[in-house]
PDB file of C-alpha atoms in Angstrom:
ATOM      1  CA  UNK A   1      10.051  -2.753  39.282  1.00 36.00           C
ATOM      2  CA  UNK A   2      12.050  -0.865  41.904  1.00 39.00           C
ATOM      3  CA  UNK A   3      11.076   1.333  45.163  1.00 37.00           C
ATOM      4  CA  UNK A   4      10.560   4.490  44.681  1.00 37.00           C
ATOM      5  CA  UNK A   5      13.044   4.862  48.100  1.00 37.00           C
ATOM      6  CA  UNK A   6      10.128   6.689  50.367  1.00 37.00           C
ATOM      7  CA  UNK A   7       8.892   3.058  51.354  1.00 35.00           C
ATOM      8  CA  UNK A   8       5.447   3.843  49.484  1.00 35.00           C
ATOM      9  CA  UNK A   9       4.087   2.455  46.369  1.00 37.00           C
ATOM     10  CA  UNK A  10       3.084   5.674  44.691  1.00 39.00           C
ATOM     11  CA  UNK A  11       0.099   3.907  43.356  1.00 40.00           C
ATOM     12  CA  UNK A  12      -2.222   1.111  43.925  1.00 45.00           C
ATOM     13  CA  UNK A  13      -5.664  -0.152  42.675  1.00 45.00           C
ATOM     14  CA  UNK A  14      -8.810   1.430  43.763  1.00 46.00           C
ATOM     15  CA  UNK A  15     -10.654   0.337  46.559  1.00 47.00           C
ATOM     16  CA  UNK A  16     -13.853  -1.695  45.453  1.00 46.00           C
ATOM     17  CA  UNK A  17     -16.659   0.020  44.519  1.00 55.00           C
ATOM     18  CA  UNK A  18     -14.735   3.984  44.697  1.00 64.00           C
ATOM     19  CA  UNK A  19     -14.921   5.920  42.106  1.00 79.00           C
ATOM     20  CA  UNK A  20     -11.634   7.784  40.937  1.00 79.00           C
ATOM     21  CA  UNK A  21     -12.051  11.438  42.047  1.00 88.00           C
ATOM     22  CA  UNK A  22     -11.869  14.382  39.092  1.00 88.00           C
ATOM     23  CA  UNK A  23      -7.975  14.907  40.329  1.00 89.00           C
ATOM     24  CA  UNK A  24      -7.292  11.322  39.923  1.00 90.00           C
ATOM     25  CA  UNK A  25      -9.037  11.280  36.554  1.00 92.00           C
ATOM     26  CA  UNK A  26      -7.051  14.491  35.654  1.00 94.00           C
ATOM     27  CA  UNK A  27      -3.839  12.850  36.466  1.00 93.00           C
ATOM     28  CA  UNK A  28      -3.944   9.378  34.861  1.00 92.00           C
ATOM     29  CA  UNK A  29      -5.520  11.095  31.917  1.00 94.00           C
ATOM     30  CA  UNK A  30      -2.243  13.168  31.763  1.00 95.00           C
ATOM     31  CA  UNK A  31       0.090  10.028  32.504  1.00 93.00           C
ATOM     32  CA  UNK A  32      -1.037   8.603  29.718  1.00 90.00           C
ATOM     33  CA  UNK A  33      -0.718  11.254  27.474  1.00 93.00           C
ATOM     34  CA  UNK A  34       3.216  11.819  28.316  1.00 91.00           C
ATOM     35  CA  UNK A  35       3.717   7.528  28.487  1.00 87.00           C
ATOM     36  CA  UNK A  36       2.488   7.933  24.903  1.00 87.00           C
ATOM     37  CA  UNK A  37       4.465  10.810  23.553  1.00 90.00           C
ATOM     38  CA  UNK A  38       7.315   9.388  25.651  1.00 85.00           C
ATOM     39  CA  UNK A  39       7.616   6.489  23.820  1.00 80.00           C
ATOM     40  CA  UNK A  40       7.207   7.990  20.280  1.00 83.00           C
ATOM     41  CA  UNK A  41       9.717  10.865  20.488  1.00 83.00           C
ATOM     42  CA  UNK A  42      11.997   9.909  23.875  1.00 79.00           C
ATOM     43  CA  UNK A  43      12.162  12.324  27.016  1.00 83.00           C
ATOM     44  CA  UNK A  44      14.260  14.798  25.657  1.00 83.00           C
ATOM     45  CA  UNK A  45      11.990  16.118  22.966  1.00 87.00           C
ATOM     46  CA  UNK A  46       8.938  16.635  24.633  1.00 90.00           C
ATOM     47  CA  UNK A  47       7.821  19.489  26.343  1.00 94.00           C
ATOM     48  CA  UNK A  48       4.924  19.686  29.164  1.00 95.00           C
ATOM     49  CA  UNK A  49       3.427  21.727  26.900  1.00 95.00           C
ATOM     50  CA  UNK A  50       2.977  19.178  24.440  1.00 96.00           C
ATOM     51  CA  UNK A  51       1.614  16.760  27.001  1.00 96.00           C
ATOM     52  CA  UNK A  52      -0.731  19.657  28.190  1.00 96.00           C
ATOM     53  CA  UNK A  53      -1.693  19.472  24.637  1.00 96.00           C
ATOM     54  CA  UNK A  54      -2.079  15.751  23.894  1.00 96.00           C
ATOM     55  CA  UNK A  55      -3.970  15.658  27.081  1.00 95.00           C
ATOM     56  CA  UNK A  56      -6.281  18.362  26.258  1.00 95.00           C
ATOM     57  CA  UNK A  57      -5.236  20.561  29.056  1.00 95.00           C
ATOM     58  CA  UNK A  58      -3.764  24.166  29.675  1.00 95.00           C
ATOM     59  CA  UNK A  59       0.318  23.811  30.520  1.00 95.00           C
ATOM     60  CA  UNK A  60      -1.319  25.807  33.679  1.00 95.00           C
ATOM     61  CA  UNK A  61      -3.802  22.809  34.576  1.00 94.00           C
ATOM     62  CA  UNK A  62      -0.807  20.082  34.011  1.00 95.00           C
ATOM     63  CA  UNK A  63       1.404  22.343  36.432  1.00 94.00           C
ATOM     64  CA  UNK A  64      -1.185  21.880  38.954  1.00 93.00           C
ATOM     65  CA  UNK A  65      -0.640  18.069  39.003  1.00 94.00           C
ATOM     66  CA  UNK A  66       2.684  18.034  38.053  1.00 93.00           C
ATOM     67  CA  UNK A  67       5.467  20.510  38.827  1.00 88.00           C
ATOM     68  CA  UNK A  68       7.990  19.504  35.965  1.00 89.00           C
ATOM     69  CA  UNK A  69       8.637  17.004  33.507  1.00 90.00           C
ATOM     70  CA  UNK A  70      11.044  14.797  35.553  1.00 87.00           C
ATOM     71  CA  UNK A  71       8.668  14.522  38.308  1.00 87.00           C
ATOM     72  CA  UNK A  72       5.987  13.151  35.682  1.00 91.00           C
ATOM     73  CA  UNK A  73       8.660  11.004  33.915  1.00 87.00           C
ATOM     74  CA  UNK A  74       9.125   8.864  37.043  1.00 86.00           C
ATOM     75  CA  UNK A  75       5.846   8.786  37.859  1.00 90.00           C
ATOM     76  CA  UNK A  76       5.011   7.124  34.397  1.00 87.00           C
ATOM     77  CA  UNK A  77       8.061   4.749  34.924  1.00 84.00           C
ATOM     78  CA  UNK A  78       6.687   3.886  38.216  1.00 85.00           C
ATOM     79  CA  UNK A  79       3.219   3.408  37.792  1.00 84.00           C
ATOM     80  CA  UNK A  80       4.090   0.377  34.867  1.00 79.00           C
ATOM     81  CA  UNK A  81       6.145  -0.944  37.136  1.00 83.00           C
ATOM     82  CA  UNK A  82       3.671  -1.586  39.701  1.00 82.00           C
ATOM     83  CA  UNK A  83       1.195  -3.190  37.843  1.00 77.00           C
ATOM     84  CA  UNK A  84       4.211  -5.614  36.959  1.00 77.00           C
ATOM     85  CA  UNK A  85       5.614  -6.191  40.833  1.00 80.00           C
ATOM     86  CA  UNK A  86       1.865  -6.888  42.177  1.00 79.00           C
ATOM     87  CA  UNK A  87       2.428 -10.526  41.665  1.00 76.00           C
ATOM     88  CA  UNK A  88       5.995 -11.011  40.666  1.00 81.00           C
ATOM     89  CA  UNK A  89       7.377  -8.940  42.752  1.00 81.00           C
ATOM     90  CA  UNK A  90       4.560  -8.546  45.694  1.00 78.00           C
ATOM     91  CA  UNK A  91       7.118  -8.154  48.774  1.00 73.00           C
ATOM     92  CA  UNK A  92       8.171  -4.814  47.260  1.00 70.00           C
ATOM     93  CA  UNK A  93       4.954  -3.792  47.826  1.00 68.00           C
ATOM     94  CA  UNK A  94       3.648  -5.236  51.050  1.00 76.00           C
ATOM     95  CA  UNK A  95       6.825  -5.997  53.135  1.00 76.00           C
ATOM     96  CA  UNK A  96       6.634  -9.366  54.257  1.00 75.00           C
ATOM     97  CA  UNK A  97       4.331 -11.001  51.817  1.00 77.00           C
ATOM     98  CA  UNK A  98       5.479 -14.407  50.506  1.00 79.00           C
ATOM     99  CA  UNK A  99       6.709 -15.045  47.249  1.00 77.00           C
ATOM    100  CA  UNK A 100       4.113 -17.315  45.005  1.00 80.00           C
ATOM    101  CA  UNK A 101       5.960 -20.711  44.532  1.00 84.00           C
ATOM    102  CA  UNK A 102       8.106 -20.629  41.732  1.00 82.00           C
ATOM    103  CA  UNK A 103       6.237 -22.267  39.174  1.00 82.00           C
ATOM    104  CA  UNK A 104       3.644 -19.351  39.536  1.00 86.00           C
ATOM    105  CA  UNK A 105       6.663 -16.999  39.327  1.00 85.00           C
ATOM    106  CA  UNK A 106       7.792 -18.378  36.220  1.00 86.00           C
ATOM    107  CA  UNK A 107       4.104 -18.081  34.402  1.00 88.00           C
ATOM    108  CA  UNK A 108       4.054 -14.695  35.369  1.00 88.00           C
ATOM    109  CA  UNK A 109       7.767 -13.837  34.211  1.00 88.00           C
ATOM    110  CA  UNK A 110       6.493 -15.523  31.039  1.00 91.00           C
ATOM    111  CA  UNK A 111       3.532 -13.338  30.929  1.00 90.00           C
ATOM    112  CA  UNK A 112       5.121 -10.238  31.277  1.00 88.00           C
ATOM    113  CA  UNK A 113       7.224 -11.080  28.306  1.00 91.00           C
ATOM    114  CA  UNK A 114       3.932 -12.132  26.119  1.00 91.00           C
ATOM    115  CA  UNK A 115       2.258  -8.531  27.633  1.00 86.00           C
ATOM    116  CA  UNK A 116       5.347  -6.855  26.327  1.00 85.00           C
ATOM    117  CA  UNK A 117       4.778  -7.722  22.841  1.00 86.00           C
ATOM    118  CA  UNK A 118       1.015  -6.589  23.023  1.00 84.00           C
ATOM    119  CA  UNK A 119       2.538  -2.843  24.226  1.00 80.00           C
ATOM    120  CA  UNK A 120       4.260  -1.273  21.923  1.00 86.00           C
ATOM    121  CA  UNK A 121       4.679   2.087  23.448  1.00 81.00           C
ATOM    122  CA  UNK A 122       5.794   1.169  26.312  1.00 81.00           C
ATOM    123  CA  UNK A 123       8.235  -1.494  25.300  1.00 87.00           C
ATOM    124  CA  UNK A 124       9.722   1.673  23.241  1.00 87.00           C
ATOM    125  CA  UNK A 125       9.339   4.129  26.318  1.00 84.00           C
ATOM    126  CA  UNK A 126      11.670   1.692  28.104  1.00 86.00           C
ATOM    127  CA  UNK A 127      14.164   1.267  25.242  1.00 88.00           C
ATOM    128  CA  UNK A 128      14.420   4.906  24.619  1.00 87.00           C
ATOM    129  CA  UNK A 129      14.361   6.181  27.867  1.00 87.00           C
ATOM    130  CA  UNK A 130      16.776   3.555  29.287  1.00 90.00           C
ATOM    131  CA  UNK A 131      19.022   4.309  26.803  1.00 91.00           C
ATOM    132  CA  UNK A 132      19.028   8.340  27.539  1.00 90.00           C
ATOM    133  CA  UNK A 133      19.084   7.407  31.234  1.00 92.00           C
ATOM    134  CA  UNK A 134      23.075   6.168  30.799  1.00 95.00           C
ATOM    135  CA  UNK A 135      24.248  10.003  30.971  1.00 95.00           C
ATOM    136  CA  UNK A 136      24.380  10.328  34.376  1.00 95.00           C
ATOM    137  CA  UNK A 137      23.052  14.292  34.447  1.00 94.00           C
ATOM    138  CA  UNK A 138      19.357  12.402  32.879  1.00 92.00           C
ATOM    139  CA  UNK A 139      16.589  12.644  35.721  1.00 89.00           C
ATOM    140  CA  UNK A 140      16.063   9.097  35.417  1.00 90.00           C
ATOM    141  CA  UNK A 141      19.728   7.767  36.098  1.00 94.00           C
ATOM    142  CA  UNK A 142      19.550   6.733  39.399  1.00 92.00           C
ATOM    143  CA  UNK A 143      15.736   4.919  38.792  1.00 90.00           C
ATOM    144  CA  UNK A 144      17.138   2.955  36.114  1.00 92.00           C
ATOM    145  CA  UNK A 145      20.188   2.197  38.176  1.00 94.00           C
ATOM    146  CA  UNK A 146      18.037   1.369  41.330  1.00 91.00           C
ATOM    147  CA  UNK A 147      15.501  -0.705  39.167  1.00 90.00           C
ATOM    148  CA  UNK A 148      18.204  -3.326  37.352  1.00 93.00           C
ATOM    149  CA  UNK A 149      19.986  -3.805  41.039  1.00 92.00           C
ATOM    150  CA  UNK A 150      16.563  -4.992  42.188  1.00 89.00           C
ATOM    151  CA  UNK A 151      15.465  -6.550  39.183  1.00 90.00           C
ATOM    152  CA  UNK A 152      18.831  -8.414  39.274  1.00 93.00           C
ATOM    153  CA  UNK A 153      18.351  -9.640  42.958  1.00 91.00           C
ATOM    154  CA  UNK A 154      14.373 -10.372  42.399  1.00 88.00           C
ATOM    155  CA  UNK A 155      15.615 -12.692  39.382  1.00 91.00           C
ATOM    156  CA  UNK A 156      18.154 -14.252  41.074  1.00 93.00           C
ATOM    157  CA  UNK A 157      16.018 -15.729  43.700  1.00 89.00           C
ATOM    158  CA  UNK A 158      13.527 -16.705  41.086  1.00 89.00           C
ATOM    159  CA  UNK A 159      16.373 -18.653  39.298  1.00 91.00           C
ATOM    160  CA  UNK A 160      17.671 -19.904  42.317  1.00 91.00           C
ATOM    161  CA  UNK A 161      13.856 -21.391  43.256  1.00 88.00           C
ATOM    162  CA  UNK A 162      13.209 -22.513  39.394  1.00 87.00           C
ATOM    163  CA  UNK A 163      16.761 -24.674  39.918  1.00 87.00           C
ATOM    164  CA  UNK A 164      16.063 -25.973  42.883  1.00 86.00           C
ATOM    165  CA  UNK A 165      12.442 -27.474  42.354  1.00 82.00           C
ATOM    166  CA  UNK A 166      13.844 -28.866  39.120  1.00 80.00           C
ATOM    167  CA  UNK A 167      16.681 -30.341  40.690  1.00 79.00           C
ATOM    168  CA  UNK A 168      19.151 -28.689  38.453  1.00 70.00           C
ATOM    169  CA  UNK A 169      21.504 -27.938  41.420  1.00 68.00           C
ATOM    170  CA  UNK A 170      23.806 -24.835  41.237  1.00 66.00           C
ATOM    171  CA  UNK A 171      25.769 -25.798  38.285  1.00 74.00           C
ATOM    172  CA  UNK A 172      25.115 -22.360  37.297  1.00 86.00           C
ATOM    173  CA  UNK A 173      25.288 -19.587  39.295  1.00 93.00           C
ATOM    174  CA  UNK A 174      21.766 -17.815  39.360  1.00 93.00           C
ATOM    175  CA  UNK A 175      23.362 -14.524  39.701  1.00 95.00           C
ATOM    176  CA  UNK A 176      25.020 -14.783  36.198  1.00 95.00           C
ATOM    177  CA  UNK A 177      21.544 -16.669  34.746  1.00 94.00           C
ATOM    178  CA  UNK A 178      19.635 -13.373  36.237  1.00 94.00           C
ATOM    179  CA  UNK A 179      21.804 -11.083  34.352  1.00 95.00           C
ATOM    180  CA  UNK A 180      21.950 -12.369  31.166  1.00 96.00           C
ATOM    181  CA  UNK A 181      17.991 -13.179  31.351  1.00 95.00           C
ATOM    182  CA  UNK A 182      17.700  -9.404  31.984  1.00 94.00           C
ATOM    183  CA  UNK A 183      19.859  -9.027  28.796  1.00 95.00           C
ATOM    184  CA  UNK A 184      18.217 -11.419  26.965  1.00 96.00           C
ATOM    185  CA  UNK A 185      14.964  -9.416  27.389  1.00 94.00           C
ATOM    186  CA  UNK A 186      16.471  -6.100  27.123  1.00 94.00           C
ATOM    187  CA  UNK A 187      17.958  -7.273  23.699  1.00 95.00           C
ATOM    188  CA  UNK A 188      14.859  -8.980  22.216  1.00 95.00           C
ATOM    189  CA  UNK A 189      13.172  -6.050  22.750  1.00 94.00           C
ATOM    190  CA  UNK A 190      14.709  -3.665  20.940  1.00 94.00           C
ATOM    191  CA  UNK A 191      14.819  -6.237  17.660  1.00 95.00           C
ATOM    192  CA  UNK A 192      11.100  -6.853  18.318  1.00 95.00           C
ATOM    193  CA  UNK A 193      10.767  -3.000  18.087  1.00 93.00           C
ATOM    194  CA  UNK A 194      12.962  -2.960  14.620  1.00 94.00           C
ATOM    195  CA  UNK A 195      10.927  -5.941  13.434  1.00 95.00           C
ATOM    196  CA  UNK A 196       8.045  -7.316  15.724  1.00 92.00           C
ATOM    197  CA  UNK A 197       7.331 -10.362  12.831  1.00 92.00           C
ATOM    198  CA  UNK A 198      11.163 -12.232  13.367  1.00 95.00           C
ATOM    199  CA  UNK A 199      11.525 -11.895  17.142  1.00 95.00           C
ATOM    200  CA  UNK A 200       9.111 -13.536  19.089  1.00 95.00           C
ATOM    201  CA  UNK A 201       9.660 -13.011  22.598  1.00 95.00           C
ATOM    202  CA  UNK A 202       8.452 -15.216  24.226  1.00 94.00           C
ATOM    203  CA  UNK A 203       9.225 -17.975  22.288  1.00 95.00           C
ATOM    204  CA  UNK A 204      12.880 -17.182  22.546  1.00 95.00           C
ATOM    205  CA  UNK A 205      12.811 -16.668  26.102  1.00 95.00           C
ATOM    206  CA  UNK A 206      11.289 -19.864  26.920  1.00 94.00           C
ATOM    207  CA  UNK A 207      13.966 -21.377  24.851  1.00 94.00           C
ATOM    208  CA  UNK A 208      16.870 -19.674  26.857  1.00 94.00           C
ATOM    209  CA  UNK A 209      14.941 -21.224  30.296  1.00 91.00           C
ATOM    210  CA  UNK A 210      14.668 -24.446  28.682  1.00 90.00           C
ATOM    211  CA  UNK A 211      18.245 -25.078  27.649  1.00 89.00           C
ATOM    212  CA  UNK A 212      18.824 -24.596  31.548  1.00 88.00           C
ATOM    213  CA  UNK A 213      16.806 -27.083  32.514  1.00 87.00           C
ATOM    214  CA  UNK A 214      14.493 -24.172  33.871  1.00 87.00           C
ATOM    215  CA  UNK A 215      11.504 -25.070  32.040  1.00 81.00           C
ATOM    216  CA  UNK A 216       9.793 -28.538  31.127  1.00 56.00           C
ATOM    217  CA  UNK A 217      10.509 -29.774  27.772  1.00 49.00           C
ATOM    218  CA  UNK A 218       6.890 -29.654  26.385  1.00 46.00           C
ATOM    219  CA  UNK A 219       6.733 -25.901  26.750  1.00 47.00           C
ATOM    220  CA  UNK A 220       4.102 -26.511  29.507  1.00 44.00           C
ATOM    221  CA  UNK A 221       4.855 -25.715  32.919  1.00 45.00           C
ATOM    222  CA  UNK A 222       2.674 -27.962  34.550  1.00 39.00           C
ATOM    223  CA  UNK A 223       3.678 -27.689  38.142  1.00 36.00           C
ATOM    224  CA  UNK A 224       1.215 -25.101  38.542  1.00 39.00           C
ATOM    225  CA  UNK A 225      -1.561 -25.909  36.032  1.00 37.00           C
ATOM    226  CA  UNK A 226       0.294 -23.680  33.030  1.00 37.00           C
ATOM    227  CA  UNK A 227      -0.554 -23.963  29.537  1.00 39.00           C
ATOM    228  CA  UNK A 228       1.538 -24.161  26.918  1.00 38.00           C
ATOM    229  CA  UNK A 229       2.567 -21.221  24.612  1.00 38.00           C
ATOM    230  CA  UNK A 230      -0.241 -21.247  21.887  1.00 38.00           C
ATOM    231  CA  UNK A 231       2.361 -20.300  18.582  1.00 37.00           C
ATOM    232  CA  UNK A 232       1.881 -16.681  18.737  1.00 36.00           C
ATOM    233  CA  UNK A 233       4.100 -15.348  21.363  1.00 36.00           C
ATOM    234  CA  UNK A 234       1.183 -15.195  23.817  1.00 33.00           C
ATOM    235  CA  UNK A 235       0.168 -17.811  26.348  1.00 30.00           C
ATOM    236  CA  UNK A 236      -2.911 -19.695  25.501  1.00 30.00           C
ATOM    237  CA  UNK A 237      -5.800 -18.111  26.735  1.00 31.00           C
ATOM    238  CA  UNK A 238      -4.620 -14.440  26.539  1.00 34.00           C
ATOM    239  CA  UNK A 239      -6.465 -12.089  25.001  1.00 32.00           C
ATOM    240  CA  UNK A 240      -5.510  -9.715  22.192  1.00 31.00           C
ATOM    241  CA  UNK A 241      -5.391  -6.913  24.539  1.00 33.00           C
ATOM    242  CA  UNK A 242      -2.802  -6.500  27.939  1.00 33.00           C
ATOM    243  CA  UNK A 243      -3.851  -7.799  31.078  1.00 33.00           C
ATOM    244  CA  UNK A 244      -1.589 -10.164  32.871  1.00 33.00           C
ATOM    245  CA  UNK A 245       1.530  -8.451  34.898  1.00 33.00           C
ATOM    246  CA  UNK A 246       4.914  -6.303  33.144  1.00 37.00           C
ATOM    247  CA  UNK A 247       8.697  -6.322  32.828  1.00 41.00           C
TER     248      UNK A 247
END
């Protein structure tokens, strides 16, 4: 998750009890539709009229809501990533607001990586779009850009927590652990996309934390109550479908 750079989370959860006007409606309706033809076909080769399409409106009615396609491309990119920094990341949202303890960080970095591999799409709108994002002239450059720089920081505190209530001291630097945990994830999840049955995420990940003495060796991180990873590359107690909070 990253800031948007106006200082404003661009969305947030409904207030109790409100219903979602006809606008609102209109818009997530057509969020989803370009998040899903995103994913399947990449940025370049969609058109808003095919999103106007998949979302059963006139390209008219999705102009209303959205001006262009690289205005709704970010917006997609950034409402995922809010839903992830709620928890993980909840200072990026509400200035000020403590971290959780890092146990409670870790199960939630964990979970992300277990929600990942129960969302498809969006695992492949990130690889694909990512990956067109490089050429610097691609709307969504400087997001990507902007997004890893925080990620990276946001991780290396994390790290730098996980080491010290383990005791593990600052052998390693948890600048370099942060990058190459990025990497790591970034990595597995384009193999998982190639073959989702001989990657599993989590599994790995845990594995990575484990060999730096970031994660107990019973696979159960039980500083904060959290259960251990149930053989199927979700945490125990997961359901089928997402939930939880996102990379």
């Amino acid at each position: 998750m990253m800031s948007t750079g106006n200082g404003r989370a661009p969305y947030g959860p409904p207030a109790e009890g409100v219903r979602p006007s006809k606008g609102e409606r209109t818009r997530a309706r057509i969020l989803d539709a370009a998040a899903e033809l995103f994913s399947r076909s990449g940025f370049n080769a969609v058109s808003l009229r095919d999103i106007a399409a998949h979302a059963g409106l006139t390209h008219a009615g999705l102009l209303h809501h959205f001006p262009g396609k690289d205005r709704l491309l970010l917006e997609v990119l950034e409402r995922r990533d809010l839903i992830d920094a709620r928890e993980l990341f909840p200072g990026l949202l509400r200035p000020g607001t403590s971290a959780p303890e890092p146990a409670r960080r870790l199960r939630l970095l964990l979970e992300l990586v277990a929600r990942n591999s129960r969302t498809p799409g969006l695992v492949a709108l990130y690889a694909k779009v990512s990956a067109e994002a490089t050429d610097p002239d691609h709307p969504a450059h400087s997001y990507f850009a902007r997004r890893y720089r925080y990620l990276r920081t946001e991780l290396t505190g994390i790290v730098a927590d996980l080491q010290r209530a383990a005791g593990a001291g600052d052998a390693v630097d948890p600048g370099v652990v942060a990058g190459q945990l990025l990497a790591l994830m970034d990595g597995l999840q384009t193999q998982w996309l190639l073959e989702p049955e001989a990657v599993p995420m989590e599994a790995l990940v845990r594995d990575f934390l484990h060999r730096l003495g970031l994660l107990p060796a019973d696979g159960a991180e039980t500083a904060d109550g959290l259960e251990a990873a149930d053989g199927t590359g979700t945490l125990a107690g997961d359901g089928a479908e997402g939930g939880g909070v996102s990379r």
